[in-house]
XYZ file of C-alpha atoms in Angstrom:
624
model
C 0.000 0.000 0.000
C 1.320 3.652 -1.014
C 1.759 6.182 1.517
C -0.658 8.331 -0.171
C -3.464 5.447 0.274
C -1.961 4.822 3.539
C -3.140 8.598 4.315
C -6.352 8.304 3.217
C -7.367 5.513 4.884
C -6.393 6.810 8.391
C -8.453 10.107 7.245
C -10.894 8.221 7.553
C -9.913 6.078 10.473
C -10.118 9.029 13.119
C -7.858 11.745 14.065
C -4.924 12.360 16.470
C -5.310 13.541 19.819
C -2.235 14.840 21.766
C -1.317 14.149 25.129
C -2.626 16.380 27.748
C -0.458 15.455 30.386
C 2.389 16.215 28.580
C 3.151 19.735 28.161
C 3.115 22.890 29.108
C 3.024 24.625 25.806
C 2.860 27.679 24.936
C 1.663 29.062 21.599
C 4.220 30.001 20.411
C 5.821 25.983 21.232
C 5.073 23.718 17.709
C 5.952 20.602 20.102
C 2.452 17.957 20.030
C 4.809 15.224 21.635
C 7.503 14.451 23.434
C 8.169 10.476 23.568
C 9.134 9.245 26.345
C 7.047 11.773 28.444
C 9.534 10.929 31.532
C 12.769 9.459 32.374
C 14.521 8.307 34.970
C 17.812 8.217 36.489
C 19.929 5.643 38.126
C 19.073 4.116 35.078
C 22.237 0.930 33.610
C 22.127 2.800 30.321
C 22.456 6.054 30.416
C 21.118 6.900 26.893
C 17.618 8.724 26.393
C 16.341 8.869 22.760
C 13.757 11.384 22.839
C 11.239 11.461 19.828
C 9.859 14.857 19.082
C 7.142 15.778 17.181
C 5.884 19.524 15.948
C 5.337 21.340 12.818
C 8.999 22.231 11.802
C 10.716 21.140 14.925
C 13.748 20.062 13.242
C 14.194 23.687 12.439
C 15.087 24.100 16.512
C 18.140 23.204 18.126
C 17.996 21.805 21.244
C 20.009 23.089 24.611
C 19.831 21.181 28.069
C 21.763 22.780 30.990
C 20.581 20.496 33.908
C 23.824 18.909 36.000
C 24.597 15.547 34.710
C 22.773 15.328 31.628
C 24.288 15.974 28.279
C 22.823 15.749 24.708
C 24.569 13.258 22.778
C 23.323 13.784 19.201
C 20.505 15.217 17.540
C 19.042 13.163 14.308
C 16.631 14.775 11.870
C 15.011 12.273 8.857
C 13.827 13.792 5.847
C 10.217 14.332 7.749
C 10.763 18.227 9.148
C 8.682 17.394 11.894
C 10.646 15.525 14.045
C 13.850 15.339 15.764
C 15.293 12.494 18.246
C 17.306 13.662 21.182
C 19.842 11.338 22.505
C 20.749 11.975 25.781
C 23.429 10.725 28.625
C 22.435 10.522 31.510
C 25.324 10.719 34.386
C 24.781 7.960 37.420
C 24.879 10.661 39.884
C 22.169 12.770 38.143
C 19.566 14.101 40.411
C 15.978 13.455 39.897
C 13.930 16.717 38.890
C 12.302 18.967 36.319
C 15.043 19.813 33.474
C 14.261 22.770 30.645
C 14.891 21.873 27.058
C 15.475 25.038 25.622
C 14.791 24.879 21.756
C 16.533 27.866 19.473
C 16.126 29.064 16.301
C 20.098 31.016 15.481
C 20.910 32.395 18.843
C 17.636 33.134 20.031
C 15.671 30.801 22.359
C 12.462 30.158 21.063
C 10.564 28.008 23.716
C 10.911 25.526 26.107
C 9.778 21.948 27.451
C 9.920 21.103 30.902
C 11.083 17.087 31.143
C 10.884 15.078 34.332
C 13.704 13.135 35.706
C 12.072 10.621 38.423
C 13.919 8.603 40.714
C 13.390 4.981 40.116
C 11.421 2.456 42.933
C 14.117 1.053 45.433
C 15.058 -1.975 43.755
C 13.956 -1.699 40.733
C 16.424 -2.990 38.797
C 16.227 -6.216 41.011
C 12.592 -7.042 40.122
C 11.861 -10.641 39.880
C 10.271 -11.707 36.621
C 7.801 -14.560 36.524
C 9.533 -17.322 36.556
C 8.545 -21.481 36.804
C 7.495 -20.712 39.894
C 4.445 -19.077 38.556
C 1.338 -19.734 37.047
C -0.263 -17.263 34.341
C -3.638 -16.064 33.995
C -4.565 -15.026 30.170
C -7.687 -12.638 29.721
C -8.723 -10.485 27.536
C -9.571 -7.125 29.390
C -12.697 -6.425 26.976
C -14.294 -9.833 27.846
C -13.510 -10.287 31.508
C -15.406 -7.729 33.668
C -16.832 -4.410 33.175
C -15.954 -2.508 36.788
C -16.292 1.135 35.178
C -19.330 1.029 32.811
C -19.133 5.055 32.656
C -16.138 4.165 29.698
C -17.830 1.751 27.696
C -17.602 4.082 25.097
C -15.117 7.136 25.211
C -14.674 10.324 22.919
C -11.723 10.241 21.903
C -11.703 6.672 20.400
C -14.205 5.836 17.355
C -15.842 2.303 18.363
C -18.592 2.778 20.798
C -19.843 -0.301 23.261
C -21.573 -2.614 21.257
C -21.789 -6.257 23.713
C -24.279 -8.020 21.579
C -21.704 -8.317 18.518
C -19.154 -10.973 19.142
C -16.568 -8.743 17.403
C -17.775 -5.363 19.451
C -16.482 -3.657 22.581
C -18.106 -5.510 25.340
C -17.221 -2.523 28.006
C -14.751 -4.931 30.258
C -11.808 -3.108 31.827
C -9.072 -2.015 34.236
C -10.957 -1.769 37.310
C -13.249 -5.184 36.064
C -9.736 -7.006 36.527
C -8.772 -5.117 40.008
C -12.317 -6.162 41.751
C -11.491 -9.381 40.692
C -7.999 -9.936 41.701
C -8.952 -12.065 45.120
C -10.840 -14.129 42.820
C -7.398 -14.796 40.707
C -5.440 -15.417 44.149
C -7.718 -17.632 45.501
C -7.455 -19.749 42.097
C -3.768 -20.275 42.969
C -2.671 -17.942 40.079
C 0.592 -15.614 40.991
C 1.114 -14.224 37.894
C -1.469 -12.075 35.351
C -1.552 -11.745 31.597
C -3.831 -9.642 29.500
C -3.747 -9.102 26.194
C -2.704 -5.089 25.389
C -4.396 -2.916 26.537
C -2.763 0.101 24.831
C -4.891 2.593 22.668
C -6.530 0.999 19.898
C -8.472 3.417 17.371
C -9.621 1.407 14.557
C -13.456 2.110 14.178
C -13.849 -2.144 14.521
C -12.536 -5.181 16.304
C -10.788 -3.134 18.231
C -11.584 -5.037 21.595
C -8.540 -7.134 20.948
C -5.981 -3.995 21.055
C -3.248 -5.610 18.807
C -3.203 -2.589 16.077
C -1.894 -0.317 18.527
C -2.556 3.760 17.895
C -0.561 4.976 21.038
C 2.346 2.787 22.301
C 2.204 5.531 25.984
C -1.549 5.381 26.424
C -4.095 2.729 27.873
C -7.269 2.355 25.601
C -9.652 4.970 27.558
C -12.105 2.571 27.227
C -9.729 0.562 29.548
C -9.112 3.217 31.695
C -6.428 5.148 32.202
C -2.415 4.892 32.435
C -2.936 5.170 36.840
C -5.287 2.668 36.671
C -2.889 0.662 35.137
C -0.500 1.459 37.494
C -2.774 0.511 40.361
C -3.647 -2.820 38.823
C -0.188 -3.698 39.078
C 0.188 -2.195 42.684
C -2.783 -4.302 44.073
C -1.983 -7.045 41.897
C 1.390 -7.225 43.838
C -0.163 -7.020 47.110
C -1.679 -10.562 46.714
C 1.498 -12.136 45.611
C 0.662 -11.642 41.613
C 2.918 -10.405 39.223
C 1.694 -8.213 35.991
C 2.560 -9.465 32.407
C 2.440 -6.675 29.765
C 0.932 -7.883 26.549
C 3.512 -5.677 23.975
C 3.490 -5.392 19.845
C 6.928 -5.004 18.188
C 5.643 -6.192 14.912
C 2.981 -3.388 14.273
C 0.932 -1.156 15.180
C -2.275 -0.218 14.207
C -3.195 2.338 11.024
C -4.418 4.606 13.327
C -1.478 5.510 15.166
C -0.926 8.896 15.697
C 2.008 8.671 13.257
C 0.679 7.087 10.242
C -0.465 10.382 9.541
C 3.086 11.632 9.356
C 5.429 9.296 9.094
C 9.318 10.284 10.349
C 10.699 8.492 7.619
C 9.272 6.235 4.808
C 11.673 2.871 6.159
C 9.471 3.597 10.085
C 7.195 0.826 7.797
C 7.485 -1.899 5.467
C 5.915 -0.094 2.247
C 4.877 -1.507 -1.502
C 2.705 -0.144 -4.548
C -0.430 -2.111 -2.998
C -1.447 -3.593 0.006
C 0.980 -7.103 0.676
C -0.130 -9.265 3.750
C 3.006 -11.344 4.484
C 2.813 -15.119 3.734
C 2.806 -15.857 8.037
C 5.625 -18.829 6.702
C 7.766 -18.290 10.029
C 9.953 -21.444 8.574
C 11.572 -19.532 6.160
C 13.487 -17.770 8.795
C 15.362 -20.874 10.127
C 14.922 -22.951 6.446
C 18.468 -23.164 5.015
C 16.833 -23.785 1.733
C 14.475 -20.927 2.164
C 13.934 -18.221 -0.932
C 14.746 -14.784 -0.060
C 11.535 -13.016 -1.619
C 9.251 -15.841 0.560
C 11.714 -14.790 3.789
C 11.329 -11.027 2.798
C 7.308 -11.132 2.221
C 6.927 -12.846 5.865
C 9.042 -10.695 7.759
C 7.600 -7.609 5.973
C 4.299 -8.329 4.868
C 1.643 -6.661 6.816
C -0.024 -8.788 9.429
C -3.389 -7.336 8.701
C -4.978 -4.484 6.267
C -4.769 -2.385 9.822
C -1.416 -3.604 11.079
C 1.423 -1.869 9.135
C 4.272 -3.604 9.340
C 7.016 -2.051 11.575
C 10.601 -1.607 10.278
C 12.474 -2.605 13.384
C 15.690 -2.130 11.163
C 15.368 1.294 11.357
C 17.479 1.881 14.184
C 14.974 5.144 15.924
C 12.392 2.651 15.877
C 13.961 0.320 17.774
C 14.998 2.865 20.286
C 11.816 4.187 20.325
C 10.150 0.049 20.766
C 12.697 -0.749 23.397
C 12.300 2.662 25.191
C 8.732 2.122 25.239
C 8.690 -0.887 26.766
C 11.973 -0.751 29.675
C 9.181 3.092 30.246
C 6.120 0.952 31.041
C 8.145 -1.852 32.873
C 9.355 1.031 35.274
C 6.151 3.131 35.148
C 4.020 0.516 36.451
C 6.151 -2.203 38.055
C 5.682 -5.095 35.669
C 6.863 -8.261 36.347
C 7.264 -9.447 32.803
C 6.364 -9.093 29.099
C 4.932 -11.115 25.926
C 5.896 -10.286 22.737
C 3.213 -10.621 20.022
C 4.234 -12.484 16.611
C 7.516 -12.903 17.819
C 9.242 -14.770 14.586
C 7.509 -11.840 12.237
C 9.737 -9.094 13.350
C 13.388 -8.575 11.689
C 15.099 -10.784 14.221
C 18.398 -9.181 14.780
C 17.143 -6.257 16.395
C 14.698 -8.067 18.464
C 17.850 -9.677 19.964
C 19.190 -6.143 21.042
C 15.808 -5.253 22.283
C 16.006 -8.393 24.571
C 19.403 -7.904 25.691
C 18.837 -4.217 26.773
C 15.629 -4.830 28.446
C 17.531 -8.022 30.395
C 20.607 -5.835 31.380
C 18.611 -2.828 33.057
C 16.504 -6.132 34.738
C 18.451 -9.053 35.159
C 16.307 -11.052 36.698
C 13.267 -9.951 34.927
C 11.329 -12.660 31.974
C 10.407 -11.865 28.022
C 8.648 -14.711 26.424
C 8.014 -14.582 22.683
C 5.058 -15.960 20.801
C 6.023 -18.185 18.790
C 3.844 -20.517 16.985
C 5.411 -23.123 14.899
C 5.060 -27.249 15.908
C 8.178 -28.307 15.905
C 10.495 -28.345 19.113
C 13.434 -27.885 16.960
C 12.244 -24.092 15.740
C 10.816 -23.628 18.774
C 14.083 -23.621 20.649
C 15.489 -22.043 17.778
C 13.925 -18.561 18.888
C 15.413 -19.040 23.031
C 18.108 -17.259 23.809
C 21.728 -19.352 24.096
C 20.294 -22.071 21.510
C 22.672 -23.653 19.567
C 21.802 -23.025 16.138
C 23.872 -23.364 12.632
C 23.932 -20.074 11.567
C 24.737 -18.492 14.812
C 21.801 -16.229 15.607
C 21.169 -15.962 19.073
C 17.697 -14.058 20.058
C 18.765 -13.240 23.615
C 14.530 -14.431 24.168
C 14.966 -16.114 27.547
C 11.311 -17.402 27.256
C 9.264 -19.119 24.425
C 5.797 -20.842 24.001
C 5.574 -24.768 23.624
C 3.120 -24.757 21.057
C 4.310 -28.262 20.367
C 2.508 -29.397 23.626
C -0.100 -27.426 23.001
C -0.299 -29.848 19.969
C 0.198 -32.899 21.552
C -2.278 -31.957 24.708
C -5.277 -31.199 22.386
C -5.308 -35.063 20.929
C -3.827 -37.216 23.282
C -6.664 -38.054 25.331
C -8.542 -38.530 21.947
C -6.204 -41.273 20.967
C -5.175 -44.700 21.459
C -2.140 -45.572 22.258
C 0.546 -46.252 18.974
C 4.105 -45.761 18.505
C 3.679 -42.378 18.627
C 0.192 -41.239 18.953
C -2.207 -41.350 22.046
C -0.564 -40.614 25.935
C 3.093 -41.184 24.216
C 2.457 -37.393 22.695
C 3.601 -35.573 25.495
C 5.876 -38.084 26.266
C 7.531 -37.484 22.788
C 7.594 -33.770 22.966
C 9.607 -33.851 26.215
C 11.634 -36.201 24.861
C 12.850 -33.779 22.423
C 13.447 -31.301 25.409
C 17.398 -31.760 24.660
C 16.976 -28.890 21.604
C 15.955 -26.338 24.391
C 18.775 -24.209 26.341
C 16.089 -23.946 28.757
C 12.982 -26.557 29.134
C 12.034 -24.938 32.226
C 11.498 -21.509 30.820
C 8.870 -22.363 28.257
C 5.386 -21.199 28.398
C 3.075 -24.223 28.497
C -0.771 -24.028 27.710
C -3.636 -25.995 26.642
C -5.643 -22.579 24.904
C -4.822 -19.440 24.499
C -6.907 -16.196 22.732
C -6.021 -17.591 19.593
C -7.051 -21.092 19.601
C -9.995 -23.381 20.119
C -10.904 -23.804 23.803
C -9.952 -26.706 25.498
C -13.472 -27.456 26.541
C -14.615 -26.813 23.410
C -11.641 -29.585 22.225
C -12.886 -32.135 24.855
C -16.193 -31.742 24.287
C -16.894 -30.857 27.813
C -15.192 -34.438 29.316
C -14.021 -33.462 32.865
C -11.852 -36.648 33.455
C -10.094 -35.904 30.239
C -9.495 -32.500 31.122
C -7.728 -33.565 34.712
C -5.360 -35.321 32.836
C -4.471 -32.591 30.675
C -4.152 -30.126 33.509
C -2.765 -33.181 36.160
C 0.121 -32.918 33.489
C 0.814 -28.967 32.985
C 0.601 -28.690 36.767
C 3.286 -30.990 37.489
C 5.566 -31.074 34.469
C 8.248 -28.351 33.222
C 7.588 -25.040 32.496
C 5.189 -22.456 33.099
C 1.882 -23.062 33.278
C -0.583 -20.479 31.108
C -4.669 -21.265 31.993
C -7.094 -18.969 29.683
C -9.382 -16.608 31.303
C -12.710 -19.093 31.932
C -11.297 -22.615 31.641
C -11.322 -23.012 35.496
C -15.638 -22.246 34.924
C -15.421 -25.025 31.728
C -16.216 -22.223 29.323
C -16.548 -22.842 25.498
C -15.768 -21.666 22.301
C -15.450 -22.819 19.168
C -12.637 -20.805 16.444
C -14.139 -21.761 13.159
C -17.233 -19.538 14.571
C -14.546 -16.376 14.786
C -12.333 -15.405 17.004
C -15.370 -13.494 18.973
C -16.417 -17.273 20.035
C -13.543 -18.094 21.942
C -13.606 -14.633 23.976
C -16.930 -14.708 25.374
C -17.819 -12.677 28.354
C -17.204 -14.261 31.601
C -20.365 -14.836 33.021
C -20.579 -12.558 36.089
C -18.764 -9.677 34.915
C -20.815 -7.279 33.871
C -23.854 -5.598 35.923
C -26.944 -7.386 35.694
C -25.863 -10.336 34.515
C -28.050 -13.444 35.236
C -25.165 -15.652 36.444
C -22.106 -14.968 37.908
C -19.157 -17.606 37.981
C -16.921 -16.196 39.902
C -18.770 -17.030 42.945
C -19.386 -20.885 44.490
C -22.648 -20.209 44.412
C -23.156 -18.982 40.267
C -21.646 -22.212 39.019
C -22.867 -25.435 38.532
C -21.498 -28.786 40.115
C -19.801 -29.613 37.594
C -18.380 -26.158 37.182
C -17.295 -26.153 40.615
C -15.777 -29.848 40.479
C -13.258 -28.373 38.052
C -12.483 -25.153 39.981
C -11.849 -27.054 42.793
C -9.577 -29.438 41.284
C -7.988 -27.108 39.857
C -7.482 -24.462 43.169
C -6.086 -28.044 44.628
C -3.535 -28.641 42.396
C -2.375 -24.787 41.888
C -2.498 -24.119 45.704
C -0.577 -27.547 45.836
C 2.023 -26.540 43.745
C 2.985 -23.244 45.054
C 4.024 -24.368 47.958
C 6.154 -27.098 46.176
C 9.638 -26.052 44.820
C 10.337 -29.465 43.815
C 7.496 -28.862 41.044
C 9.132 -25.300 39.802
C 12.893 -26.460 39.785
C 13.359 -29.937 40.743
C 14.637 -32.821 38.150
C 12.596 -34.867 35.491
C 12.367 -38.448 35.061
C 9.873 -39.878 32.809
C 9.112 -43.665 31.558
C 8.181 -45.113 28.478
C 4.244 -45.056 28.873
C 3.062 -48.647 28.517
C -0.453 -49.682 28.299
C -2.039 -46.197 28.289
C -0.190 -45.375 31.101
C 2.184 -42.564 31.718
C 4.299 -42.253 34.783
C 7.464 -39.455 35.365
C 8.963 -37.964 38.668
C 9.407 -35.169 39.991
C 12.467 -34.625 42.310
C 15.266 -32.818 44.359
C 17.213 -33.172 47.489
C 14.263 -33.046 49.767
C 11.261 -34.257 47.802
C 10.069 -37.058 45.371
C 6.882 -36.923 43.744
C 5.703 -39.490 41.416
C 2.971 -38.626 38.960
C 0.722 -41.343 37.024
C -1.577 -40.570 34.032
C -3.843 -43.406 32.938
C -4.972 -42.227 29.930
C -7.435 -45.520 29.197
C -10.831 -45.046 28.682
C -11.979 -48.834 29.888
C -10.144 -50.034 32.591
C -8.022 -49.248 35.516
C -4.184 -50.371 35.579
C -2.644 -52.408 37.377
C 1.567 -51.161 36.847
C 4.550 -53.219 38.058
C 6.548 -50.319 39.798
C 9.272 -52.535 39.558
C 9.806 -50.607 36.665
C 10.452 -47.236 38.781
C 12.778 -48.861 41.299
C 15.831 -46.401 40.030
C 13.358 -43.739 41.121
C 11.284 -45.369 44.111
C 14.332 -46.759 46.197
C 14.135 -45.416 49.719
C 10.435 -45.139 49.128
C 7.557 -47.605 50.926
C 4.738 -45.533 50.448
C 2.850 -42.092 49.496
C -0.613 -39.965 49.226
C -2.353 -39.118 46.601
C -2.560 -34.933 46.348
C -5.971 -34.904 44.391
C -7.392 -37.811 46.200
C -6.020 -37.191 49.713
C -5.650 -41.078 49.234
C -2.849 -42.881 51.473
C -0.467 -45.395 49.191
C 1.272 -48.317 50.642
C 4.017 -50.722 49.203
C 4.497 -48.281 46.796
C 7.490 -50.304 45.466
C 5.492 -53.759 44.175
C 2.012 -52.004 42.388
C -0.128 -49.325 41.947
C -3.951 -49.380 40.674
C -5.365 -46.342 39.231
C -8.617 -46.142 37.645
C -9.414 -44.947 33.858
C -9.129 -41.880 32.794
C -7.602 -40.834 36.477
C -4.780 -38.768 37.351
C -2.396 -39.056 40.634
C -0.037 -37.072 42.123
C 1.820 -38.781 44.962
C 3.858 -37.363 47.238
C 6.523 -40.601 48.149
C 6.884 -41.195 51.902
């Protein structure tokens, strides 16, 4: 698509609306933006790219006299409205209010008053979510509405519409906050939503992935301190806060679009190019360059230009951006959206800066291929042939997600049926770090996992028996703990229903004992068990993995460390219980004479000759 048509289109899309909170302009100051709209110091790096944007404002040269900061450089593109400030920072700056003074020859023309905070006490120590954790997914627009007063907002063209399954349903910010206890009694300690940045496309903008302003929260979400207060209260129960962020695009009506710094900010062409979504070609030694090119820099979507993260402001600006709202509002992590699409290179030195300033901090990527092999491929430290290392310390094991969604399904064979997961794990050796991968049965993108199962509760114990207790980080979706459905050849709108209770008035409300059904409740229940369970169990989060050839539908693995031994069994037969040798296990069970069942509260003895677990049953046993 041309620039031109590019303009046109966003004519239409709505118009730009600058930042009150950021300056104190005068009229005779051209400056709409100033990007970052804070700093801080104490900061590892000590560089500050500052985008700014005003009719002409490359025609002004900038002047800081504030002790301890010093401008750099000033670059200018061939767009007259915008310059980027680089700045140094000094570690013994002072926090405070510095002037930019902007001149025209000798004579000072305005000026911009910048903030320099001082950062939390240790904030550079923050502790990422880790495999201690487990992650809630939602999507903020479908999980409760706790403000309806900004359903609907001015300043953003879709209105409230909850009776289209593509339409703003009106959940938000302060839906999630009344519902954190409900999260923390689950067992969940860490949160993910989906972004909740400004998203100004006149439809389907519920989901927030085309992005119009990378420093605001949707209004319809609330606003940037209500963001910063989910995260505060979020902490106070224990729960860290995963920010949802978009490297790949943003949306066509960003604020920019309309005036682009440069024409390589996006991946342009005579006429609108989607790209082919082939991540293979990236790691396919055989691979054509125009089919790498067109899915690296085809668009994602007709609103989703494609962002040129080769252009070295942007990625200043993208990494800026996201170390800003990491600091701003105390995050404990971040997901990257379409994580093989972007130009990887820089993505690396966007991981690597936002992992020295917080070491201990956790990135995961999404990245959806099937393979384990280009999975691991996108980790950080993996050994692959051409050298590329991503610096990603996290990825998503969409491979299990593969393997979960059919197993139960199956009979046993070679390799189909309960040997699935064993397979997948098998293959663990191709990962620099098994215990860092994001493990799911559904996400926002995929069918449900009810809607897989066709509502069968003792297949879905199994399934969640095994990402409770296996490696990795366990990811539930928003609803699954409540059994709800959805179905993604109905749309995307299916799968992100409302949770029933969240919005005012409505006739039941699952998030209480008393709004579900028995059967709603037996799952809840099992699942608070397990979760509660394993947060108080290291030996779940970092202890070894030993796991056995399933045999007869049955799958049996350990988990273990210095103090601890816990043996879990997966019967994944439909017909009969098992009776298992654990003869078999005696490498693992030695020392061992008996153990209890976690789910059952069920009290095991000669542990060491056989074990008899019903179909379809899971057991967790704690060895004695």
């Amino acid at each position: 698509m041309k620039l031109v048509g590019i303009m046109i289109l966003l004519l239409v899309a709505g118009g730009y609306q600058p930042m009150a909170a950021q300056a104190k302009k005068s009229t005779a100051n051209p400056i709409e933006r100033m990007e970052p709209m804070n700093w801080w110091v104490g900061m590892k790096n000590p560089s500050l790219q500052l985008l700014v944007y005003g009719k002409d404002i490359a025609a002004y040269r900038p002047e800081i006299s504030y002790p301890g900061v010093e401008i750099e450089k000033v670059v200018t593109t061939t767009n007259p409205n915008y310059q980027f400030i680089y700045l140094n920072i000094g570690k013994d700056t002072r926090p405070g209010e510095m002037d930019i003074v902007f001149k025209k020859g000798n004579k000072t023309a305005f000026a911009w008053k910048y903030p320099l905070l001082a950062r939390e006490e240790n904030s550079a120590a923050r502790e990422g979510f880790n495999n201690s954790d487990v992650v809630y997914l939602l999507m903020p627009d479908r999980f409760a509405n706790g403000n309806p007063a900004n359903d609907s907002h001015p300043d953003v063209i879709e209105k409230a519409d909850r009776k289209s399954l593509n339409g703003r349903h009106g959940g938000d910010i302060q839906g999630i906050i009344d519902h954190l206890d409900y999260l923390n009694d689950l067992g969940i300690t860490a949160l993910w939503s989906t972004p909740l940045m400004e998203d100004n496309m006149p439809t389907t903008s519920y989901h927030t992935y085309a992005i119009s302003d990378y420093y605001k929260i949707d209004p319809r979400y609330g606003t940037n301190e209500d963001y910063k207060r989910l995260s505060a209260e979020a902490k106070k129960r224990g729960i860290k806060l995963i920010m949802d962020v978009v490297t790949n695009h943003s949306g066509s009506a960003h604020w920019w679009m309309k005036d682009l710094p440069s024409a390589d900010w996006i991946h342009q062409f005579d006429q609108f190019t989607r790209s082919n979504y082939r991540i293979g070609t990236v790691t396919d030694p055989y691979a054509s360059e125009a089919d790498r090119t067109l899915n690296t820099k085809g668009w994602f979507d007709t609103s989703m230009p494609d962002l040129n993260q080769n252009n070295p402001l942007l990625m200043d600006y993208l990494i800026q951006n996201a170390i800003w709202w990491i600091e701003y509002a105390d995050l404990g992590g971040l997901r990257i959206d379409t994580y093989p699409y972007n130009h990887r290179k820089p993505m690396s030195e966007f991981n690597r800066r936002v992992m020295e300033e917080y070491p201990d901090f956790n990135i995961v990527g999404e990245t959806w291929v099937h393979e384990p092999i280009e999975v691991a491929y996108w980790q950080k430290d993996a050994l692959n042939p051409d050298g590329y290392n991503s610096e990603l310390p996290a990825v998503m094991d969409f491979p299990l997600l593969d393997a979960l969604t059919v197993f139960t399904k199956e009979k046993q064979g070679w390799d189909t049926g309960i040997m699935r997961p064993y397979v997948n794990f098998s293959r663990d050796y191709v990962y620099p770090y098994p215990y860092n991968l994001l493990i799911f049965a559904d996400n926002h993108d995929t069918e449900r996992i009810w809607e897989v199962l066709d509502g069968k509760i003792p297949d879905f114990k199994l399934i969640f028996t095994l990402l409770s207790t296996t490696r990795g980080i366990p990811q539930i979706y928003y609803g699954t703990e409540i059994m709800m459905r959805g179905k993604k050849q109905r749309g995307d709108g299916d799968i992100r229903r409302d949770f029933p209770g969240g919005w005012p008035g409505d006739k039941v409300n699952a998030f209480t004992a008393e709004g579900r059904t028995a059967e709603q409740n037996e799952v809840y229940d099992f699942m608070k068990k397990l979760l509660d369970w394993r947060k108080e169990n290291p030996v779940i989060h970092t202890g070894g993995l030993k796991h056995f050839v399933p045999e007869d539908e049955v799958y049996v693995y350990f988990r273990y460390n210095d103090d601890k031994t816990v043996m879990v069994v997966l019967n994944n037969s439909d017909e009969d219980a098992r009776t298992i040798d654990t003869k078999r296990f005696s490498e693992m069970l030695n020392g061992f004479t008996a153990g209890k069942d976690v789910i059952s509260g069920k009290e095991i003895r000669n542990i060491q000759d056989s074990l008899t677990i019903p179909a379809k049953t899971a057991m967790v046993i704690e060895l004695e």
